[in-house]
């Protein structure tokens, strides 16, 4: 058995974490909580898990929170936790999109670090305002684009940086699901993601499209400069798109494509990234997260599997939990994300500088770029034209 590499600064104790949203029946809340627990860097000690008092209490008890740390209102939670000697040091925001900004501001105002679900907000203007508030507060602000914390995604990024692919020439990303095939925005059981007031003006692009855009940008190291988007409804009728096809132009004029759908029959979580260079191309599939496909010109395909050594770049190995042959999956990616955020938050609170490039968690700047991309895509679909992702407002 290989020794597990963990070269992050050691923790003297677990940090205290609170949650807003994510109560009973909310899968994403459980996903966040599982990642925090698996990282072994957090104790979940407080929560306003629902705006419904009965559900908030039941959810808090299910998470084994003390009764006096189960809250009905996030504003009350922020004030009371900040006043406690053992108050939370960070809050995870797992709510509908329209609440991300006001919740984050309430906790930043009292010096509590932020871990927010994506998309960051419902508008670019609100995202930019939130980024200014974060700069004033000086807190750590992570955005949970968790796919970027897969070990093999970090491996892909490192290989691109090392020049293994040569000059980047094309980037293609797609994300296909089918859960919204029979979903409409009519009736009492319509999901909040189809309510513009709670979700914002984009359904699928704002939801999984932001994941795809961030993944392409994260691995390639290139920002999206412009987008040409076509939105569609290919499932049951709804006011917001459930499918979108886009041409992208990355920095340096690198062309790319982005395709997303939540009505692709038979697809579960089909996130796929291909980065093509002048010497070779890389491919990664989220449903097969343990491997990278490297295809070089004039050479047989090489499959690089997650594990120690044997083609793995050293810096990526600090996030490994299991030796090769013992599978890791999405839960481990979430744990990696919460691990890096804990390291960043502990360092901020202790006034310590961390080594450059030790951490690669998505920041509030990534959240702002995601909203810039969403608004550019919406504008492009409306005008049937290319729209800049560097100037959209």
Coordinates of C-alpha atoms in Angstrom, one line a residue:
X1 CA 0.0 0.0 0.0
X2 CA 1.3 3.4 -1.0
X3 CA 1.6 6.1 1.6
X4 CA -1.1 8.7 1.3
X5 CA 0.3 12.1 0.5
X6 CA -1.2 14.9 2.6
X7 CA 1.1 17.9 2.4
X8 CA -1.5 20.5 3.5
X9 CA -0.7 22.3 6.8
X10 CA -2.0 20.1 9.6
X11 CA -5.1 21.1 11.5
X12 CA -5.0 21.4 15.3
X13 CA -8.8 21.0 15.4
X14 CA -11.8 20.8 13.2
X15 CA -13.4 24.2 12.2
X16 CA -17.0 24.9 13.1
X17 CA -19.4 25.0 10.1
X18 CA -23.0 26.2 9.8
X19 CA -25.5 25.6 7.1
X20 CA -28.3 27.8 5.6
X21 CA -30.7 25.7 3.6
X22 CA -30.2 22.0 2.7
X23 CA -32.7 20.5 5.1
X24 CA -34.6 17.3 4.8
X25 CA -35.3 16.3 1.2
X26 CA -32.6 18.5 -0.2
X27 CA -30.0 16.3 -1.8
X28 CA -27.5 19.0 -2.3
X29 CA -27.4 19.8 1.4
X30 CA -26.5 16.2 2.1
X31 CA -23.8 16.3 -0.6
X32 CA -22.2 19.4 1.0
X33 CA -22.4 17.9 4.5
X34 CA -21.0 14.6 3.4
X35 CA -18.0 16.3 1.8
X36 CA -17.4 18.4 4.9
X37 CA -17.4 15.4 7.1
X38 CA -15.3 13.2 4.8
X39 CA -12.6 16.0 4.7
X40 CA -12.1 15.5 8.5
X41 CA -11.7 19.3 8.8
X42 CA -15.2 20.4 9.8
X43 CA -17.7 19.9 12.6
X44 CA -21.3 20.9 11.5
X45 CA -22.6 22.6 14.6
X46 CA -25.4 25.1 13.6
X47 CA -28.0 25.6 10.9
X48 CA -31.0 27.4 9.6
X49 CA -31.9 24.5 7.4
X50 CA -35.3 25.6 6.4
X51 CA -37.5 28.8 6.6
X52 CA -40.3 26.5 7.8
X53 CA -39.8 26.2 11.6
X54 CA -41.1 22.6 11.9
X55 CA -38.9 21.5 9.0
X56 CA -35.9 23.5 10.3
X57 CA -36.2 21.8 13.7
X58 CA -36.7 18.3 12.3
X59 CA -33.7 18.8 10.0
X60 CA -31.5 20.2 12.7
X61 CA -32.3 17.3 15.0
X62 CA -31.6 14.8 12.2
X63 CA -28.2 16.4 11.8
X64 CA -27.8 16.1 15.6
X65 CA -27.4 19.9 16.2
X66 CA -28.0 21.3 19.6
X67 CA -31.4 22.8 20.0
X68 CA -30.1 26.3 20.7
X69 CA -28.2 26.2 17.4
X70 CA -31.1 25.3 15.2
X71 CA -32.4 28.6 13.7
X72 CA -35.5 29.6 11.7
X73 CA -33.9 32.7 10.2
X74 CA -30.4 33.2 8.7
X75 CA -30.1 36.7 10.0
X76 CA -30.7 35.6 13.6
X77 CA -28.2 32.8 13.0
X78 CA -25.5 35.2 11.8
X79 CA -25.8 37.5 14.7
X80 CA -26.0 34.8 17.4
X81 CA -23.2 32.7 16.0
X82 CA -20.9 35.7 15.7
X83 CA -21.6 36.5 19.4
X84 CA -20.6 33.0 20.6
X85 CA -17.1 32.1 21.7
X86 CA -17.6 28.8 20.0
X87 CA -19.5 30.3 17.0
X88 CA -19.2 29.0 13.4
X89 CA -16.2 30.0 11.4
X90 CA -17.8 29.4 8.0
X91 CA -21.3 29.0 6.6
X92 CA -22.4 26.8 3.7
X93 CA -25.2 28.4 1.6
X94 CA -27.4 25.8 0.1
X95 CA -30.6 27.7 -0.9
X96 CA -32.4 28.8 -4.1
X97 CA -30.2 31.2 -6.1
X98 CA -31.9 34.5 -5.2
X99 CA -30.9 34.0 -1.5
X100 CA -27.2 33.5 -2.0
X101 CA -26.2 37.1 -2.0
X102 CA -28.3 38.4 1.0
X103 CA -27.3 35.4 3.1
X104 CA -23.6 35.8 2.2
X105 CA -23.7 39.5 3.0
X106 CA -25.3 38.8 6.4
X107 CA -22.5 36.4 7.4
X108 CA -19.7 38.4 5.8
X109 CA -20.8 41.5 7.8
X110 CA -20.0 39.6 11.0
X111 CA -16.7 38.2 9.8
X112 CA -17.8 34.6 8.9
X113 CA -16.3 32.9 5.9
X114 CA -18.5 31.8 3.0
X115 CA -19.0 28.6 1.1
X116 CA -21.7 29.2 -1.5
X117 CA -23.5 26.9 -3.9
X118 CA -23.5 28.0 -7.6
X119 CA -24.6 29.9 -9.6
X120 CA -23.3 32.7 -7.4
X121 CA -26.4 34.9 -7.8
X122 CA -29.2 35.5 -10.2
X123 CA -27.6 38.5 -12.0
X124 CA -24.1 39.7 -12.9
X125 CA -24.7 43.0 -11.3
X126 CA -25.6 41.3 -8.0
X127 CA -22.5 39.0 -8.3
X128 CA -20.2 42.0 -8.9
X129 CA -21.7 43.8 -5.9
X130 CA -21.2 40.7 -3.8
X131 CA -17.5 40.5 -4.9
X132 CA -17.0 44.1 -3.7
X133 CA -18.6 43.2 -0.3
X134 CA -16.3 40.2 0.0
X135 CA -13.2 42.4 -0.8
X136 CA -14.2 44.8 2.0
X137 CA -14.9 42.0 4.5
X138 CA -11.7 40.2 3.7
X139 CA -13.2 36.7 4.2
X140 CA -12.6 33.6 2.3
X141 CA -15.4 33.0 -0.3
X142 CA -15.5 29.6 -2.0
X143 CA -18.0 28.7 -4.8
X144 CA -18.8 25.0 -5.0
X145 CA -17.9 24.0 -8.6
X146 CA -17.0 20.7 -7.1
X147 CA -16.1 18.8 -10.3
X148 CA -12.9 20.8 -10.4
X149 CA -11.8 19.1 -7.2
X150 CA -11.7 15.6 -8.8
X151 CA -8.1 14.4 -8.7
X152 CA -8.1 13.6 -12.4
X153 CA -9.4 17.1 -13.3
X154 CA -6.5 18.5 -11.3
X155 CA -4.2 16.1 -13.2
X156 CA -5.6 17.3 -16.5
X157 CA -5.1 20.9 -15.5
X158 CA -1.5 20.2 -14.5
X159 CA -0.8 18.4 -17.8
X160 CA -2.1 21.4 -19.7
X161 CA 0.1 23.7 -17.7
X162 CA 3.1 21.5 -18.2
X163 CA 2.6 21.7 -22.0
X164 CA 1.8 18.0 -22.6
X165 CA -0.8 19.0 -25.1
X166 CA 1.2 21.7 -26.8
X167 CA -0.6 24.9 -27.8
X168 CA -4.4 24.7 -27.0
X169 CA -6.3 24.6 -30.3
X170 CA -9.9 23.5 -29.4
X171 CA -12.0 23.0 -26.2
X172 CA -15.3 21.1 -26.1
X173 CA -17.5 20.5 -23.1
X174 CA -20.9 19.0 -22.7
X175 CA -23.2 18.2 -19.8
X176 CA -26.3 16.0 -20.4
X177 CA -29.0 15.0 -17.9
X178 CA -32.6 13.8 -18.4
X179 CA -34.4 14.6 -15.1
X180 CA -36.3 17.6 -16.5
X181 CA -37.8 15.8 -19.5
X182 CA -41.3 15.7 -18.0
X183 CA -41.0 18.8 -15.8
X184 CA -43.0 21.9 -16.4
X185 CA -43.3 25.3 -14.7
X186 CA -47.0 24.8 -14.1
X187 CA -48.6 23.5 -10.9
X188 CA -47.7 23.5 -7.3
X189 CA -45.0 20.9 -7.7
X190 CA -43.0 22.9 -10.3
X191 CA -39.4 23.0 -9.1
X192 CA -38.0 26.4 -7.9
X193 CA -35.4 26.3 -10.6
X194 CA -38.2 27.1 -13.1
X195 CA -39.3 30.1 -11.1
X196 CA -37.5 33.2 -12.4
X197 CA -37.9 35.0 -9.1
X198 CA -36.0 32.3 -7.2
X199 CA -33.7 30.9 -9.9
X200 CA -32.9 33.8 -12.3
X201 CA -33.6 34.1 -16.0
X202 CA -31.8 30.9 -17.1
X203 CA -32.7 27.3 -16.1
X204 CA -30.2 24.8 -17.6
X205 CA -27.4 27.2 -18.5
X206 CA -27.5 28.8 -15.1
X207 CA -27.6 25.4 -13.4
X208 CA -25.3 22.9 -15.2
X209 CA -24.0 25.2 -17.9
X210 CA -22.1 27.1 -15.3
X211 CA -20.4 23.8 -14.2
X212 CA -19.4 23.1 -17.8
X213 CA -18.1 26.6 -18.4
X214 CA -16.1 26.6 -15.2
X215 CA -14.6 23.1 -15.9
X216 CA -13.5 24.1 -19.4
X217 CA -11.9 27.3 -18.1
X218 CA -10.3 25.6 -15.0
X219 CA -8.5 22.9 -17.0
X220 CA -7.5 24.9 -20.0
X221 CA -6.5 28.0 -18.1
X222 CA -8.3 30.1 -20.8
X223 CA -11.2 32.4 -20.1
X224 CA -14.3 32.5 -22.4
X225 CA -14.2 35.8 -24.4
X226 CA -17.4 35.4 -26.5
X227 CA -20.4 33.1 -26.9
X228 CA -22.9 32.4 -29.6
X229 CA -25.8 30.5 -28.0
X230 CA -29.1 28.9 -29.0
X231 CA -31.6 28.0 -26.3
X232 CA -34.3 25.3 -26.7
X233 CA -37.1 23.5 -24.9
X234 CA -37.0 19.9 -25.9
X235 CA -38.9 18.4 -22.9
X236 CA -42.3 19.4 -21.7
X237 CA -43.3 23.1 -22.3
X238 CA -41.6 25.6 -19.9
X239 CA -40.7 29.3 -20.1
X240 CA -37.0 28.7 -19.5
X241 CA -34.6 26.7 -21.6
X242 CA -33.9 23.1 -20.8
X243 CA -31.3 22.7 -23.6
X244 CA -28.6 25.0 -25.1
X245 CA -26.0 24.7 -27.8
X246 CA -23.1 27.2 -27.9
X247 CA -20.1 28.1 -29.8
X248 CA -17.4 29.6 -27.6
X249 CA -14.3 31.7 -28.3
X250 CA -11.6 31.5 -25.6
X251 CA -8.7 33.7 -25.0
X252 CA -6.2 33.8 -28.0
X253 CA -9.0 33.0 -30.4
X254 CA -9.2 29.4 -29.4
X255 CA -12.6 27.9 -30.6
X256 CA -14.8 25.7 -28.6
X257 CA -18.3 24.3 -28.0
X258 CA -20.5 23.9 -25.0
X259 CA -23.7 21.8 -25.1
X260 CA -26.0 21.3 -22.1
X261 CA -29.4 19.6 -21.7
X262 CA -31.5 18.4 -18.8
X263 CA -33.8 16.6 -21.2
X264 CA -31.4 14.3 -22.9
X265 CA -33.2 10.9 -22.6
X266 CA -31.1 8.3 -20.8
X267 CA -28.4 10.7 -19.6
X268 CA -27.8 10.9 -15.9
X269 CA -24.7 13.1 -15.2
X270 CA -22.9 13.2 -18.6
X271 CA -20.3 15.8 -18.1
X272 CA -17.5 15.5 -20.6
X273 CA -14.5 17.7 -21.3
X274 CA -12.1 17.5 -24.3
X275 CA -9.1 19.8 -24.6
X276 CA -7.2 19.5 -27.8
X277 CA -3.7 20.9 -28.4
X278 CA -1.1 21.0 -31.1
X279 CA 0.5 17.7 -29.8
X280 CA -2.2 15.8 -28.1
X281 CA -5.7 15.9 -26.6
X282 CA -7.2 15.0 -23.2
X283 CA -10.6 13.7 -22.4
X284 CA -12.3 13.4 -19.0
X285 CA -15.8 12.0 -18.3
X286 CA -17.5 12.7 -14.9
X287 CA -19.2 9.3 -14.9
X288 CA -15.8 7.7 -15.3
X289 CA -13.8 10.1 -13.1
X290 CA -10.9 7.8 -12.3
X291 CA -9.2 8.0 -15.7
X292 CA -7.9 10.5 -18.3
X293 CA -7.6 9.7 -22.0
X294 CA -4.5 11.1 -23.5
X295 CA -4.3 10.9 -27.3
X296 CA -1.1 12.1 -28.9
X297 CA -0.4 12.5 -32.6
X298 CA 1.3 9.3 -34.0
X299 CA 1.0 7.4 -30.7
X300 CA -1.4 4.9 -29.2
X301 CA -4.0 6.2 -26.8
X302 CA -2.8 6.4 -23.2
X303 CA -5.2 5.9 -20.2
X304 CA -3.9 7.5 -17.0
X305 CA -5.7 6.1 -13.9
X306 CA -6.0 7.9 -10.6
X307 CA -3.3 6.8 -8.0
X308 CA 0.2 7.3 -6.9
X309 CA 3.0 7.9 -9.5
X310 CA 2.6 6.0 -12.8
X311 CA 2.0 9.2 -14.8
X312 CA 0.4 11.3 -12.0
X313 CA 1.9 14.7 -11.5
X314 CA 3.2 15.2 -7.9
X315 CA 1.1 18.2 -7.0
X316 CA -2.2 16.4 -7.7
X317 CA -1.4 13.5 -5.3
X318 CA -2.0 15.6 -2.2
X319 CA -5.7 15.1 -2.8
X320 CA -5.6 11.3 -3.1
X321 CA -7.3 9.2 -0.4
X322 CA -7.0 5.7 -1.8
X323 CA -4.4 3.8 -3.7
X324 CA -5.0 2.9 -7.4
X325 CA -7.6 0.2 -7.8
X326 CA -9.7 1.4 -4.8
X327 CA -12.2 3.8 -6.5
X328 CA -12.8 7.4 -5.5
X329 CA -15.8 9.3 -6.7
X330 CA -17.8 12.5 -6.4
X331 CA -18.0 12.3 -2.6
X332 CA -14.2 12.5 -2.6
X333 CA -14.2 15.5 -4.9
X334 CA -16.6 17.3 -2.5
X335 CA -14.3 16.3 0.4
X336 CA -11.3 17.7 -1.5
X337 CA -13.2 21.0 -2.0
X338 CA -14.1 21.3 1.7
X339 CA -10.5 20.3 2.6
X340 CA -9.0 23.1 0.6
X341 CA -11.5 25.6 1.9
X342 CA -10.7 24.6 5.5
X343 CA -7.0 25.1 4.8
X344 CA -7.7 28.6 3.4
X345 CA -10.1 29.6 6.2
X346 CA -7.8 28.4 8.9
X347 CA -4.8 30.2 7.4
X348 CA -6.9 33.5 7.2
X349 CA -8.0 33.2 10.7
X350 CA -4.5 32.5 12.0
X351 CA -2.9 35.2 9.8
X352 CA -0.7 32.7 7.9
X353 CA 0.5 32.9 4.3
X354 CA 0.1 29.7 2.3
X355 CA 2.5 28.4 -0.4
X356 CA 1.6 29.7 -3.8
X357 CA -0.5 27.2 -5.9
X358 CA -1.2 25.0 -2.9
X359 CA -5.0 25.5 -3.3
X360 CA -7.2 25.7 -6.3
X361 CA -10.7 25.9 -5.0
X362 CA -13.1 28.1 -7.0
X363 CA -13.4 31.6 -5.6
X364 CA -16.0 34.4 -5.8
X365 CA -14.2 35.5 -8.9
X366 CA -15.1 32.2 -10.6
X367 CA -18.7 32.8 -9.5
X368 CA -18.7 36.3 -11.1
X369 CA -17.3 34.8 -14.3
X370 CA -20.1 32.2 -14.3
X371 CA -22.7 34.9 -14.1
X372 CA -21.0 36.9 -16.8
X373 CA -21.2 33.8 -19.0
X374 CA -24.9 33.2 -18.3
X375 CA -25.9 36.7 -19.1
X376 CA -23.8 36.7 -22.3
X377 CA -25.5 33.4 -23.4
X378 CA -29.0 34.8 -22.6
X379 CA -28.2 37.9 -24.7
X380 CA -26.8 35.9 -27.5
X381 CA -29.8 33.7 -27.7
X382 CA -32.1 36.8 -27.8
X383 CA -30.1 38.6 -30.5
X384 CA -28.9 35.6 -32.6
X385 CA -25.4 37.0 -32.4
X386 CA -22.0 36.6 -30.8
X387 CA -21.9 38.4 -27.4
X388 CA -18.7 39.3 -25.5
X389 CA -18.2 37.6 -22.1
X390 CA -15.7 40.3 -21.1
X391 CA -18.1 43.3 -21.5
X392 CA -21.5 41.9 -20.8
X393 CA -23.3 43.7 -17.9

